[in-house]
Coordinates of C-alpha atoms in Angstrom, one line a residue:
S1 CA 30.6 -78.0 -15.2
Q2 CA 27.4 -76.0 -16.0
K3 CA 26.6 -75.5 -12.3
G4 CA 30.1 -74.2 -11.4
D5 CA 30.1 -72.0 -14.5
A6 CA 26.7 -70.5 -13.4
G7 CA 28.0 -70.1 -9.9
S8 CA 31.1 -68.2 -11.0
S9 CA 29.0 -66.0 -13.3
I10 CA 26.7 -65.1 -10.4
L11 CA 29.7 -64.4 -8.1
I12 CA 31.3 -62.1 -10.7
A13 CA 28.0 -60.3 -11.4
N14 CA 27.6 -59.8 -7.6
Q15 CA 31.1 -58.5 -7.1
T16 CA 31.0 -56.2 -10.1
A17 CA 27.7 -54.8 -8.9
R18 CA 29.1 -54.2 -5.5
L19 CA 32.1 -52.2 -6.9
L20 CA 30.0 -50.3 -9.4
S21 CA 27.5 -49.3 -6.8
A22 CA 30.3 -47.9 -4.7
I23 CA 30.7 -45.3 -7.5
V24 CA 27.2 -45.1 -9.0
F25 CA 25.1 -44.8 -5.8
P26 CA 27.1 -41.8 -4.3
L27 CA 27.1 -40.2 -7.7
F28 CA 23.4 -40.6 -8.0
F29 CA 22.7 -38.9 -4.6
F30 CA 25.3 -36.2 -5.4
L31 CA 23.7 -35.3 -8.8
F32 CA 20.2 -35.4 -7.4
L33 CA 20.8 -33.4 -4.2
F34 CA 23.3 -30.9 -5.6
R35 CA 21.3 -30.4 -8.8
E36 CA 20.5 -26.7 -8.1
E37 CA 24.2 -25.9 -7.5
L38 CA 25.3 -27.9 -10.6
F39 CA 23.0 -25.9 -12.8
T40 CA 23.6 -22.5 -11.2
V41 CA 27.4 -22.7 -10.9
L42 CA 28.2 -24.6 -14.1
L43 CA 25.5 -23.4 -16.4
T44 CA 24.2 -20.1 -14.9
D45 CA 20.5 -19.3 -14.0
K46 CA 19.5 -19.5 -17.7
Y47 CA 19.0 -23.2 -17.3
A48 CA 16.9 -23.1 -14.1
E49 CA 13.9 -24.6 -15.8
S50 CA 15.9 -27.7 -16.8
V51 CA 16.5 -28.6 -13.1
P52 CA 13.3 -30.6 -12.6
I53 CA 13.9 -32.5 -15.9
F54 CA 17.5 -33.2 -14.8
A55 CA 16.2 -34.5 -11.4
V56 CA 14.0 -37.0 -13.2
T57 CA 16.7 -38.0 -15.7
V58 CA 19.1 -38.7 -12.8
L59 CA 16.8 -41.4 -11.5
I60 CA 18.3 -43.6 -14.3
V61 CA 21.8 -43.5 -12.7
P62 CA 21.3 -46.3 -10.1
L63 CA 20.7 -48.7 -13.0
R64 CA 24.4 -48.2 -14.0
A65 CA 25.4 -50.2 -10.9
Y66 CA 24.6 -53.4 -12.7
N67 CA 25.7 -54.7 -16.1
F68 CA 22.4 -56.2 -17.2
T69 CA 23.6 -57.7 -20.5
S70 CA 27.1 -59.1 -19.7
I71 CA 25.9 -62.7 -18.8
L72 CA 23.4 -62.7 -21.7
Q73 CA 26.2 -61.7 -24.1
N74 CA 28.5 -64.3 -22.6
K75 CA 25.8 -67.0 -23.1
H76 CA 25.2 -65.8 -26.7
K77 CA 21.6 -64.7 -26.0
G78 CA 21.7 -61.7 -28.4
Y79 CA 18.0 -62.2 -29.3
I80 CA 17.0 -61.5 -25.6
I81 CA 19.2 -58.4 -25.5
N82 CA 17.5 -57.2 -28.8
K83 CA 14.0 -57.9 -27.5
G84 CA 14.9 -56.0 -24.4
A85 CA 16.0 -53.0 -26.5
I86 CA 12.8 -53.1 -28.5
L87 CA 10.7 -53.4 -25.3
D88 CA 12.5 -50.4 -23.8
L89 CA 11.8 -48.3 -26.9
V90 CA 8.1 -49.4 -27.2
I91 CA 7.4 -48.7 -23.5
A92 CA 9.1 -45.3 -23.6
L93 CA 7.1 -44.3 -26.7
A94 CA 3.9 -45.6 -25.2
L95 CA 4.4 -43.6 -21.9
M96 CA 5.7 -40.5 -23.5
Y97 CA 2.5 -38.7 -24.5
P98 CA 0.4 -39.5 -21.4
L99 CA 3.3 -38.6 -19.1
Y100 CA 3.9 -35.4 -21.1
R101 CA 0.3 -34.4 -20.6
L102 CA 0.7 -35.2 -16.9
A103 CA 4.1 -33.6 -16.2
G104 CA 5.4 -31.7 -19.2
L105 CA 9.0 -32.3 -20.3
S106 CA 9.7 -34.0 -17.0
G107 CA 7.1 -36.6 -18.0
I108 CA 9.0 -37.3 -21.2
A109 CA 12.2 -37.9 -19.2
A110 CA 10.2 -40.1 -16.8
S111 CA 9.0 -42.3 -19.7
F112 CA 12.6 -43.2 -20.5
V113 CA 13.5 -43.8 -16.8
I114 CA 10.5 -46.1 -16.3
S115 CA 11.2 -48.0 -19.6
S116 CA 14.8 -48.5 -18.6
Y117 CA 13.9 -50.0 -15.2
I118 CA 11.4 -52.4 -16.9
Q119 CA 14.1 -53.3 -19.4
G120 CA 16.5 -54.0 -16.5
A121 CA 13.9 -56.3 -14.8
Y122 CA 13.4 -58.1 -18.2
Y123 CA 17.1 -58.7 -18.5
L124 CA 17.4 -59.9 -14.9
Y125 CA 14.5 -62.3 -15.3
H126 CA 16.0 -63.8 -18.4
T127 CA 19.6 -64.0 -16.9
A128 CA 18.1 -65.8 -13.9
K129 CA 16.4 -68.3 -16.3
V130 CA 19.6 -68.8 -18.3
L131 CA 21.7 -69.5 -15.2
N132 CA 18.9 -71.5 -13.6
T133 CA 18.8 -69.3 -10.5
S134 CA 16.6 -66.6 -8.9
V135 CA 16.6 -62.9 -9.7
P136 CA 17.6 -61.9 -6.1
A137 CA 20.7 -64.3 -6.3
L138 CA 22.0 -62.1 -9.2
I139 CA 22.1 -58.9 -7.2
P140 CA 24.0 -58.0 -4.0
I141 CA 20.7 -57.0 -2.3
R142 CA 22.0 -56.8 1.2
N143 CA 25.0 -54.7 0.1
W144 CA 22.7 -52.4 -1.8
L145 CA 20.1 -52.1 1.0
V146 CA 22.9 -50.9 3.3
K147 CA 24.4 -48.5 0.7
L148 CA 21.3 -46.7 -0.5
P149 CA 20.0 -45.4 2.8
V150 CA 23.5 -44.7 4.1
F151 CA 24.6 -42.7 1.1
G152 CA 21.2 -41.0 0.8
I153 CA 21.3 -39.8 4.4
L154 CA 25.0 -38.9 4.2
F155 CA 24.5 -36.7 1.1
F156 CA 21.3 -35.2 2.3
I157 CA 22.9 -34.1 5.6
C158 CA 26.1 -33.0 3.7
H159 CA 24.1 -30.9 1.2
Y160 CA 21.9 -29.4 4.0
L161 CA 24.9 -28.3 6.1
L162 CA 27.0 -27.1 3.2
A163 CA 24.1 -25.1 1.7
M164 CA 23.6 -23.4 5.1
L165 CA 27.3 -22.5 5.6
F166 CA 28.7 -21.7 2.1
P167 CA 28.0 -20.0 -1.2
Q168 CA 26.9 -22.3 -4.1
E169 CA 30.4 -22.6 -5.7
M170 CA 31.9 -23.8 -2.4
V171 CA 28.9 -26.2 -1.8
L172 CA 29.6 -27.8 -5.2
I173 CA 33.4 -28.0 -4.7
L174 CA 33.1 -29.5 -1.2
G175 CA 30.2 -31.8 -2.3
S176 CA 32.4 -33.1 -5.1
L177 CA 35.2 -33.8 -2.6
V178 CA 32.8 -35.7 -0.3
L179 CA 31.7 -37.7 -3.4
A180 CA 35.3 -38.6 -4.2
V181 CA 36.1 -39.6 -0.7
V182 CA 32.9 -41.6 -0.1
S183 CA 33.4 -43.5 -3.4
L184 CA 37.0 -44.3 -2.6
V185 CA 36.4 -45.4 0.9
T186 CA 33.5 -47.6 -0.2
I187 CA 35.5 -49.2 -3.0
I188 CA 38.3 -50.1 -0.5
I189 CA 35.7 -51.5 2.0
D190 CA 34.1 -53.6 -0.8
I191 CA 37.4 -54.9 -2.1
R192 CA 38.4 -55.9 1.4
S193 CA 35.1 -57.6 2.2
S194 CA 35.1 -59.6 -1.1
K195 CA 38.5 -61.1 -0.5

């Protein structure tokens, strides 16, 4: 039945988004908060000017916690996916110059981040229409609203303490370990709670 089919699509989308967010959200906070160490240790001081641009670019990472086009592909709505791709490009190009004037190269990075979020919203809106449901039903909102602040606070405290106690190389190594452990533990918790 159509309704059962839509229901299972929503369930799969939610479960996938839960599992993806267990990797993507911690990775986002790690990349954002450990950005100075990443650049200094891995790329030397030469690239220090790139750090603010990297910080903006990383804001795109949380979007990877959701596969925006899978249901649309499954339902053969390629034209919606193509429209979304064009929309993304047009918005990025439209924002590029004003944001460049406002914030330099970070502004150009921001134009791509903003256009990607708008594209994501566009896909969600159309996916909800195709499945005859609401946008919030497509996303594990409660799960994400717990994860984002918890990971944010955890990585903030972790970075703060490590940066006080250790040289940058160690901060990066220990931060990476925390990232691996947090992701693994979260995946296990998510798998258990979805059973």
